[in-house]
């Protein structure tokens, strides 16, 4: 029953800024995660708005009572995040309000799904800044189609004021499910999602998930370029915690929310770009499935892996990365991967170009696992590459000893 600081701040903010917000009898307001009090929503109701207070069923009785004894027009409705049926009748509100809704980062995926379905004209969130989650969430909102009008922190409360971007496309074609390895859950694919690359499960993701399971038991895992989330969700069955990152988060949020795995979170990440770190950003294992076909992205990818290694080296000296790559006709095999240097690699294929870039960046290729088969009998998966091969290479990367010594000198 306790009022959280974010709720008190947002209620005061609404009153102090109503000349700009223009909340009146024609305004429709939805408060998500209203708890048992619903203070921001009730404040809007007192200003004349038609308000719906939303939370889980166990909080509705208290919300009903508060709506009854306070002035204004407020009704109460159950809303489970990521449950599309609960959103009906709440779409296209003038305002969606929320306070302290991202205090746990595993709530981000279902919250994103709900906000996309609500389609508000304006979104205002106020969260007590307990960690970096609140600031990271603004990046996530931008990645799924919101434009951040204003973002500020005052009295340890982080406020996000956002509107949908003009080009916002709300829907994607979630279809053609691919079952997770060793689990009954599945991920949906979207042939129109993101940049046209991250909307489907690639064969390398399935091969990587099968290969790295023994390395991920009880570990903290980071996946780069997660796409549909297939690989990260598979390893989450054995990992301690999995953080999946991508530039495009719509389909990823959908699949993570659908899985309902409590040890999985999603984050926006543009390789080698600005990133909000905190003390929890260390990883034992870094994963990447089929991230190397585009040569112009190799340097950014290698630098991203390097900085993750450097951050993790503060707490773990044995971090390693596993990346699937297209097979190459080169005679190099797992037995001679120790001979990889920027001078000995002469093949010009994308895989060897990345290996050379990684070495130049400060990474080491500890092993090149060749001829790793793509698991068979998986429905809705294109199991072969363009050249018809049904196996992949998996590059095992680490932090170069010479680079590590240089940084610590």
Short mmCIF file of C-alpha atoms in Angstrom, two decimals:
data_model
loop_
_atom_site.label_atom_id
_atom_site.label_comp_id
_atom_site.label_asym_id
_atom_site.label_seq_id
_atom_site.Cartn_x
_atom_site.Cartn_y
_atom_site.Cartn_z
CA UNK A 1 0.00 0.00 0.00
CA UNK A 2 3.02 2.28 0.15
CA UNK A 3 3.18 5.22 -2.26
CA UNK A 4 6.37 5.04 -4.27
CA UNK A 5 8.38 8.23 -4.84
CA UNK A 6 7.78 8.15 -8.59
CA UNK A 7 4.00 8.27 -8.10
CA UNK A 8 4.18 11.27 -5.78
CA UNK A 9 6.52 13.09 -8.16
CA UNK A 10 4.36 12.42 -11.23
CA UNK A 11 1.17 13.56 -9.47
CA UNK A 12 2.84 16.86 -8.56
CA UNK A 13 4.31 17.15 -12.06
CA UNK A 14 0.86 16.79 -13.65
CA UNK A 15 -0.60 19.57 -11.50
CA UNK A 16 2.38 21.90 -11.97
CA UNK A 17 2.48 21.42 -15.75
CA UNK A 18 -1.19 21.16 -16.64
CA UNK A 19 -1.13 24.40 -18.59
CA UNK A 20 1.14 22.57 -21.03
CA UNK A 21 -0.48 19.13 -20.69
CA UNK A 22 -3.98 20.59 -21.10
CA UNK A 23 -5.73 17.78 -19.24
CA UNK A 24 -9.50 18.42 -19.22
CA UNK A 25 -12.86 16.67 -19.58
CA UNK A 26 -12.03 15.62 -23.16
CA UNK A 27 -8.78 13.91 -22.16
CA UNK A 28 -8.49 10.13 -21.95
CA UNK A 29 -5.79 8.89 -19.55
CA UNK A 30 -4.58 5.36 -18.83
CA UNK A 31 -2.34 4.65 -15.86
CA UNK A 32 -0.42 1.40 -16.15
CA UNK A 33 1.03 -0.37 -13.12
CA UNK A 34 -1.16 1.83 -10.91
CA UNK A 35 -0.58 -0.38 -7.86
CA UNK A 36 -3.16 -0.12 -5.09
CA UNK A 37 -3.22 3.68 -4.97
CA UNK A 38 -3.33 5.06 -8.53
CA UNK A 39 -2.24 8.53 -7.41
CA UNK A 40 -1.12 9.97 -10.80
CA UNK A 41 -4.27 8.71 -12.52
CA UNK A 42 -6.52 10.01 -9.76
CA UNK A 43 -4.75 13.37 -9.99
CA UNK A 44 -5.58 13.51 -13.71
CA UNK A 45 -9.18 12.55 -12.89
CA UNK A 46 -9.42 15.43 -10.41
CA UNK A 47 -8.40 17.73 -13.27
CA UNK A 48 -11.34 16.46 -15.31
CA UNK A 49 -9.85 13.61 -17.36
CA UNK A 50 -11.57 10.31 -18.05
CA UNK A 51 -9.14 7.88 -16.42
CA UNK A 52 -8.61 4.13 -16.43
CA UNK A 53 -6.47 2.74 -13.62
CA UNK A 54 -4.79 -0.53 -14.59
CA UNK A 55 -2.96 -3.23 -12.68
CA UNK A 56 -3.10 -6.94 -11.89
CA UNK A 57 -6.26 -8.46 -10.45
CA UNK A 58 -4.94 -8.57 -6.88
CA UNK A 59 -4.72 -4.76 -6.77
CA UNK A 60 -8.10 -3.94 -8.30
CA UNK A 61 -10.14 -3.89 -5.08
CA UNK A 62 -7.98 -1.14 -3.58
CA UNK A 63 -8.05 0.78 -6.85
CA UNK A 64 -11.85 0.54 -6.97
CA UNK A 65 -12.04 1.97 -3.45
CA UNK A 66 -9.69 4.85 -4.21
CA UNK A 67 -11.53 5.67 -7.44
CA UNK A 68 -14.82 5.76 -5.53
CA UNK A 69 -13.73 8.04 -2.68
CA UNK A 70 -11.74 10.53 -4.78
CA UNK A 71 -13.14 13.24 -7.08
CA UNK A 72 -13.34 12.83 -10.83
CA UNK A 73 -14.12 10.06 -13.28
CA UNK A 74 -11.92 7.00 -12.87
CA UNK A 75 -12.62 3.39 -13.68
CA UNK A 76 -10.53 0.29 -13.03
CA UNK A 77 -9.41 -2.44 -15.43
CA UNK A 78 -7.12 -5.44 -15.17
CA UNK A 79 -4.05 -5.22 -17.40
CA UNK A 80 -1.43 -7.94 -17.66
CA UNK A 81 1.52 -6.70 -19.63
CA UNK A 82 1.94 -8.40 -23.00
CA UNK A 83 -1.61 -9.81 -22.81
CA UNK A 84 -3.16 -8.32 -25.96
CA UNK A 85 -6.72 -9.12 -24.89
CA UNK A 86 -6.38 -6.89 -21.80
CA UNK A 87 -5.47 -3.87 -23.95
CA UNK A 88 -8.81 -3.80 -25.75
CA UNK A 89 -10.63 -0.52 -25.13
CA UNK A 90 -7.49 1.24 -23.89
CA UNK A 91 -5.85 1.99 -27.24
CA UNK A 92 -5.03 5.49 -28.49
CA UNK A 93 -5.43 7.29 -25.17
CA UNK A 94 -4.27 10.89 -24.98
CA UNK A 95 -1.90 9.98 -22.16
CA UNK A 96 -0.43 6.80 -20.74
CA UNK A 97 1.10 7.35 -17.30
CA UNK A 98 3.37 4.99 -15.41
CA UNK A 99 5.54 5.16 -12.30
CA UNK A 100 8.33 2.84 -11.19
CA UNK A 101 7.48 0.40 -13.96
CA UNK A 102 11.05 -0.63 -14.84
CA UNK A 103 12.46 -1.29 -11.38
CA UNK A 104 13.10 -4.86 -12.58
CA UNK A 105 14.72 -5.11 -15.98
CA UNK A 106 13.01 -8.38 -16.88
CA UNK A 107 9.77 -6.33 -17.04
CA UNK A 108 11.03 -4.34 -20.03
CA UNK A 109 9.99 -6.80 -22.76
CA UNK A 110 6.34 -7.25 -21.66
CA UNK A 111 6.06 -3.52 -20.93
CA UNK A 112 7.28 -2.66 -24.45
CA UNK A 113 4.72 -5.05 -25.94
CA UNK A 114 1.94 -3.39 -23.95
CA UNK A 115 2.97 0.16 -24.84
CA UNK A 116 3.10 -0.73 -28.53
CA UNK A 117 -0.43 -2.13 -28.33
CA UNK A 118 -1.77 0.82 -26.33
CA UNK A 119 -0.56 3.28 -28.98
CA UNK A 120 -0.84 6.38 -26.75
CA UNK A 121 -0.61 9.88 -28.14
CA UNK A 122 1.75 10.73 -25.28
CA UNK A 123 3.64 8.68 -22.70
CA UNK A 124 4.93 10.02 -19.38
CA UNK A 125 6.92 7.75 -17.05
CA UNK A 126 8.49 8.62 -13.71
CA UNK A 127 10.84 6.11 -12.12
CA UNK A 128 12.95 6.32 -9.00
CA UNK A 129 16.54 6.06 -10.25
CA UNK A 130 17.67 2.96 -8.35
CA UNK A 131 19.96 1.77 -11.17
CA UNK A 132 20.79 2.51 -14.79
CA UNK A 133 17.64 0.64 -15.91
CA UNK A 134 15.63 3.85 -16.07
CA UNK A 135 18.01 5.66 -18.44
CA UNK A 136 18.46 2.54 -20.55
CA UNK A 137 14.69 2.31 -20.95
CA UNK A 138 14.64 5.63 -22.79
CA UNK A 139 17.02 4.09 -25.37
CA UNK A 140 14.71 1.10 -25.64
CA UNK A 141 11.65 3.29 -26.21
CA UNK A 142 13.46 5.09 -29.03
CA UNK A 143 14.34 1.73 -30.59
CA UNK A 144 10.69 0.62 -30.75
CA UNK A 145 9.25 3.78 -32.26
CA UNK A 146 8.88 6.45 -29.58
CA UNK A 147 10.31 9.95 -29.91
CA UNK A 148 11.65 11.26 -26.59
CA UNK A 149 10.32 14.80 -26.15
CA UNK A 150 11.96 15.34 -22.80
CA UNK A 151 14.09 13.31 -20.41
CA UNK A 152 15.39 14.57 -17.10
CA UNK A 153 16.21 13.56 -13.54
CA UNK A 154 14.99 15.58 -10.57
CA UNK A 155 15.16 14.62 -6.90
CA UNK A 156 16.38 11.15 -7.95
CA UNK A 157 13.29 10.63 -10.13
CA UNK A 158 13.95 9.92 -13.81
CA UNK A 159 11.21 11.24 -16.10
CA UNK A 160 10.57 10.26 -19.72
CA UNK A 161 8.09 12.24 -21.83
CA UNK A 162 7.58 10.63 -25.25
CA UNK A 163 5.31 10.48 -28.28
CA UNK A 164 5.09 7.92 -31.10
CA UNK A 165 7.39 8.72 -34.02
CA UNK A 166 5.64 9.78 -37.23
CA UNK A 167 6.85 6.70 -39.09
CA UNK A 168 5.84 4.30 -36.33
CA UNK A 169 4.66 0.96 -37.65
CA UNK A 170 2.83 -0.81 -34.87
CA UNK A 171 2.43 -4.28 -36.30
CA UNK A 172 4.72 -7.04 -37.45
CA UNK A 173 3.98 -10.37 -38.99
CA UNK A 174 4.62 -12.68 -36.03
CA UNK A 175 4.34 -16.10 -37.63
CA UNK A 176 6.23 -19.27 -38.58
CA UNK A 177 7.21 -20.25 -35.01
CA UNK A 178 10.50 -22.07 -34.47
CA UNK A 179 10.64 -24.32 -31.41
CA UNK A 180 13.43 -23.76 -28.89
CA UNK A 181 15.92 -26.57 -28.39
CA UNK A 182 15.03 -28.83 -25.46
CA UNK A 183 11.94 -26.80 -24.59
CA UNK A 184 8.26 -26.57 -25.53
CA UNK A 185 8.38 -22.78 -26.11
CA UNK A 186 9.00 -21.22 -29.52
CA UNK A 187 9.92 -17.89 -31.09
CA UNK A 188 7.96 -16.17 -33.85
CA UNK A 189 9.57 -14.91 -37.03
CA UNK A 190 8.81 -11.75 -39.03
CA UNK A 191 9.96 -11.49 -42.61
CA UNK A 192 9.32 -7.74 -42.57
CA UNK A 193 10.98 -6.98 -39.23
CA UNK A 194 13.89 -4.64 -38.51
CA UNK A 195 16.29 -4.23 -41.43
CA UNK A 196 15.14 -7.44 -43.12
CA UNK A 197 17.86 -9.49 -41.43
CA UNK A 198 16.76 -9.92 -37.83
CA UNK A 199 13.23 -11.10 -38.45
CA UNK A 200 13.97 -14.78 -38.94
CA UNK A 201 15.79 -17.54 -37.12
CA UNK A 202 19.05 -18.16 -38.95
CA UNK A 203 20.60 -21.63 -39.06
CA UNK A 204 23.70 -20.31 -37.29
CA UNK A 205 21.58 -19.33 -34.26
CA UNK A 206 20.31 -22.89 -33.86
CA UNK A 207 23.78 -24.41 -34.29
CA UNK A 208 25.25 -21.92 -31.81
CA UNK A 209 22.56 -22.59 -29.21
CA UNK A 210 23.22 -26.32 -29.35
CA UNK A 211 27.00 -25.87 -29.24
CA UNK A 212 27.29 -23.37 -26.35
CA UNK A 213 24.84 -24.91 -23.87
CA UNK A 214 27.65 -26.67 -21.92
CA UNK A 215 29.55 -23.38 -21.65
CA UNK A 216 26.58 -21.44 -20.26
CA UNK A 217 25.58 -23.41 -17.15
CA UNK A 218 25.18 -20.94 -14.30
CA UNK A 219 26.84 -18.16 -16.32
CA UNK A 220 25.98 -14.55 -17.15
CA UNK A 221 25.45 -14.43 -20.90
CA UNK A 222 25.27 -11.53 -23.35
CA UNK A 223 23.94 -11.95 -26.88
CA UNK A 224 24.76 -9.35 -29.53
CA UNK A 225 22.48 -8.91 -32.53
CA UNK A 226 19.88 -11.16 -30.91
CA UNK A 227 17.25 -10.73 -33.66
CA UNK A 228 14.37 -13.05 -32.78
CA UNK A 229 16.04 -14.00 -29.49
CA UNK A 230 16.26 -17.68 -30.41
CA UNK A 231 19.81 -18.38 -29.24
CA UNK A 232 19.58 -16.39 -26.00
CA UNK A 233 16.28 -17.97 -25.02
CA UNK A 234 17.69 -21.45 -25.62
CA UNK A 235 20.71 -20.88 -23.36
CA UNK A 236 18.56 -19.15 -20.71
CA UNK A 237 17.37 -22.63 -19.74
CA UNK A 238 20.81 -23.30 -18.20
CA UNK A 239 22.30 -19.81 -17.70
CA UNK A 240 22.13 -17.69 -14.57
CA UNK A 241 21.09 -14.59 -16.51
CA UNK A 242 20.87 -13.67 -20.20
CA UNK A 243 20.87 -10.15 -21.61
CA UNK A 244 19.89 -9.96 -25.27
CA UNK A 245 20.74 -6.86 -27.26
CA UNK A 246 19.87 -5.53 -30.68
CA UNK A 247 19.27 -2.35 -32.59
CA UNK A 248 15.74 -3.51 -33.45
CA UNK A 249 13.76 -4.65 -30.41
CA UNK A 250 10.14 -5.07 -31.51
CA UNK A 251 10.19 -8.76 -32.38
CA UNK A 252 12.76 -9.53 -29.68
CA UNK A 253 10.50 -7.97 -27.01
CA UNK A 254 7.56 -9.98 -28.36
CA UNK A 255 9.41 -13.30 -28.14
CA UNK A 256 10.96 -12.64 -24.73
CA UNK A 257 7.59 -11.59 -23.29
CA UNK A 258 6.00 -14.64 -24.86
CA UNK A 259 8.56 -16.95 -23.24
CA UNK A 260 8.00 -15.46 -19.77
CA UNK A 261 11.50 -16.53 -18.64
CA UNK A 262 12.39 -14.57 -15.52
CA UNK A 263 16.17 -14.61 -16.11
CA UNK A 264 16.08 -12.87 -19.49
CA UNK A 265 16.24 -9.14 -20.24
CA UNK A 266 16.53 -7.08 -23.41
CA UNK A 267 18.53 -3.92 -24.12
CA UNK A 268 19.11 -1.62 -27.04
CA UNK A 269 22.64 -1.77 -28.40
CA UNK A 270 24.27 -0.18 -31.43
CA UNK A 271 27.75 -1.68 -31.72
CA UNK A 272 30.58 0.51 -30.51
CA UNK A 273 28.17 3.39 -29.84
CA UNK A 274 27.22 5.14 -26.61
CA UNK A 275 26.18 2.65 -23.96
CA UNK A 276 25.02 3.06 -20.37
CA UNK A 277 27.12 0.78 -18.17
CA UNK A 278 26.55 -0.22 -14.58
CA UNK A 279 28.19 -2.57 -12.11
CA UNK A 280 26.17 -5.56 -13.33
CA UNK A 281 27.62 -5.34 -16.83
CA UNK A 282 29.99 -8.27 -16.69
CA UNK A 283 29.56 -11.43 -18.72
CA UNK A 284 31.13 -14.86 -18.71
CA UNK A 285 29.96 -15.68 -22.24
CA UNK A 286 29.19 -13.46 -25.24
CA UNK A 287 27.21 -14.89 -28.15
CA UNK A 288 26.63 -13.77 -31.72
CA UNK A 289 24.89 -15.72 -34.47
CA UNK A 290 25.66 -14.88 -38.11
CA UNK A 291 26.84 -11.33 -37.42
CA UNK A 292 29.76 -11.37 -39.85
CA UNK A 293 28.30 -11.49 -43.42
CA UNK A 294 28.46 -7.68 -43.76
CA UNK A 295 32.12 -6.68 -43.91
CA UNK A 296 31.40 -3.00 -43.23
CA UNK A 297 30.17 -3.93 -39.74
CA UNK A 298 33.23 -5.96 -38.71
CA UNK A 299 35.19 -3.20 -37.02
CA UNK A 300 32.23 -2.02 -34.93
CA UNK A 301 31.41 -5.62 -33.93
CA UNK A 302 35.01 -6.39 -32.92
CA UNK A 303 35.24 -3.18 -30.89
CA UNK A 304 31.92 -3.95 -29.20
CA UNK A 305 33.16 -7.40 -28.14
CA UNK A 306 36.44 -5.85 -26.97
CA UNK A 307 34.78 -3.28 -24.73
CA UNK A 308 32.51 -5.94 -23.24
CA UNK A 309 35.60 -8.02 -22.49
CA UNK A 310 37.30 -5.02 -20.91
CA UNK A 311 34.26 -4.27 -18.73
CA UNK A 312 33.95 -7.94 -17.72
CA UNK A 313 37.68 -8.25 -16.98
CA UNK A 314 37.08 -6.25 -13.78
CA UNK A 315 35.19 -9.22 -12.34
CA UNK A 316 35.99 -12.20 -14.57
CA UNK A 317 39.29 -13.13 -16.19
CA UNK A 318 37.90 -15.95 -18.33
CA UNK A 319 35.23 -14.28 -20.48
CA UNK A 320 34.95 -15.62 -24.00
CA UNK A 321 32.83 -15.05 -27.07
CA UNK A 322 31.32 -17.54 -29.49
CA UNK A 323 30.31 -16.35 -32.96
CA UNK A 324 28.92 -18.41 -35.81
CA UNK A 325 30.28 -17.63 -39.24
CA UNK A 326 29.72 -18.95 -42.73
CA UNK A 327 31.99 -21.89 -43.67
CA UNK A 328 34.95 -21.09 -45.86
CA UNK A 329 36.70 -23.26 -48.42
CA UNK A 330 40.05 -22.34 -46.84
CA UNK A 331 42.10 -25.25 -45.55
CA UNK A 332 42.35 -23.63 -42.11
CA UNK A 333 40.83 -25.93 -39.51
CA UNK A 334 40.31 -26.07 -35.76
CA UNK A 335 43.77 -27.59 -35.34
CA UNK A 336 45.62 -24.61 -36.77
CA UNK A 337 43.53 -21.71 -35.44
CA UNK A 338 46.41 -20.80 -33.15
CA UNK A 339 48.31 -19.69 -36.23
CA UNK A 340 45.78 -16.96 -37.03
CA UNK A 341 47.54 -13.60 -37.25
CA UNK A 342 46.74 -10.53 -39.31
CA UNK A 343 49.69 -11.45 -41.54
CA UNK A 344 48.91 -15.15 -42.15
CA UNK A 345 45.28 -14.64 -43.22
CA UNK A 346 45.14 -14.14 -46.98
CA UNK A 347 41.63 -15.43 -47.76
CA UNK A 348 39.24 -12.58 -48.64
CA UNK A 349 35.96 -14.16 -47.53
CA UNK A 350 33.84 -12.37 -44.92
CA UNK A 351 34.70 -14.87 -42.19
CA UNK A 352 38.44 -14.44 -42.53
CA UNK A 353 38.05 -10.69 -42.92
CA UNK A 354 36.35 -10.61 -39.53
CA UNK A 355 39.04 -12.82 -37.96
CA UNK A 356 41.71 -10.43 -39.21
CA UNK A 357 39.74 -7.40 -37.97
CA UNK A 358 39.23 -9.02 -34.56
CA UNK A 359 42.97 -9.68 -34.17
CA UNK A 360 43.82 -6.12 -35.19
CA UNK A 361 41.31 -4.82 -32.64
CA UNK A 362 42.87 -6.67 -29.69
CA UNK A 363 40.97 -9.96 -29.66
CA UNK A 364 42.44 -13.43 -29.96
CA UNK A 365 40.96 -16.35 -31.89
CA UNK A 366 41.32 -19.13 -29.34
CA UNK A 367 39.67 -21.75 -31.50
CA UNK A 368 37.91 -22.12 -34.82
CA UNK A 369 35.38 -24.92 -34.52
CA UNK A 370 34.65 -26.10 -38.05
CA UNK A 371 31.88 -28.23 -39.54
CA UNK A 372 29.43 -27.67 -36.66
CA UNK A 373 26.15 -29.20 -37.91
CA UNK A 374 22.86 -27.36 -37.94
CA UNK A 375 20.33 -29.43 -35.95
CA UNK A 376 17.85 -31.22 -38.17
CA UNK A 377 14.06 -31.62 -38.03
CA UNK A 378 13.31 -28.05 -36.91
CA UNK A 379 10.06 -26.76 -38.41
CA UNK A 380 10.09 -23.40 -40.26
CA UNK A 381 13.88 -23.20 -40.34
CA UNK A 382 15.86 -22.78 -43.53
CA UNK A 383 18.72 -25.12 -42.63
CA UNK A 384 21.17 -24.27 -45.40
CA UNK A 385 23.24 -21.33 -46.57
CA UNK A 386 23.07 -19.96 -50.09
CA UNK A 387 25.72 -22.46 -51.21
CA UNK A 388 23.72 -25.39 -49.80
CA UNK A 389 26.00 -26.12 -46.82
CA UNK A 390 24.27 -27.34 -43.66
CA UNK A 391 27.05 -26.64 -41.15
CA UNK A 392 28.74 -23.55 -39.70
CA UNK A 393 32.00 -22.43 -38.21
CA UNK A 394 32.04 -21.21 -34.63
CA UNK A 395 34.77 -18.74 -33.70
CA UNK A 396 35.84 -18.79 -30.05
CA UNK A 397 37.30 -15.40 -29.13
CA UNK A 398 39.10 -14.04 -26.10
CA UNK A 399 40.97 -10.93 -25.04
CA UNK A 400 44.45 -10.86 -26.55
CA UNK A 401 47.10 -11.37 -23.88
CA UNK A 402 49.31 -8.69 -25.40
CA UNK A 403 46.40 -6.23 -25.47
CA UNK A 404 45.46 -7.05 -21.85
CA UNK A 405 49.04 -6.53 -20.67
CA UNK A 406 49.22 -3.28 -22.63
CA UNK A 407 46.04 -1.97 -20.97
CA UNK A 408 47.25 -2.92 -17.48
CA UNK A 409 50.74 -1.49 -17.95
#
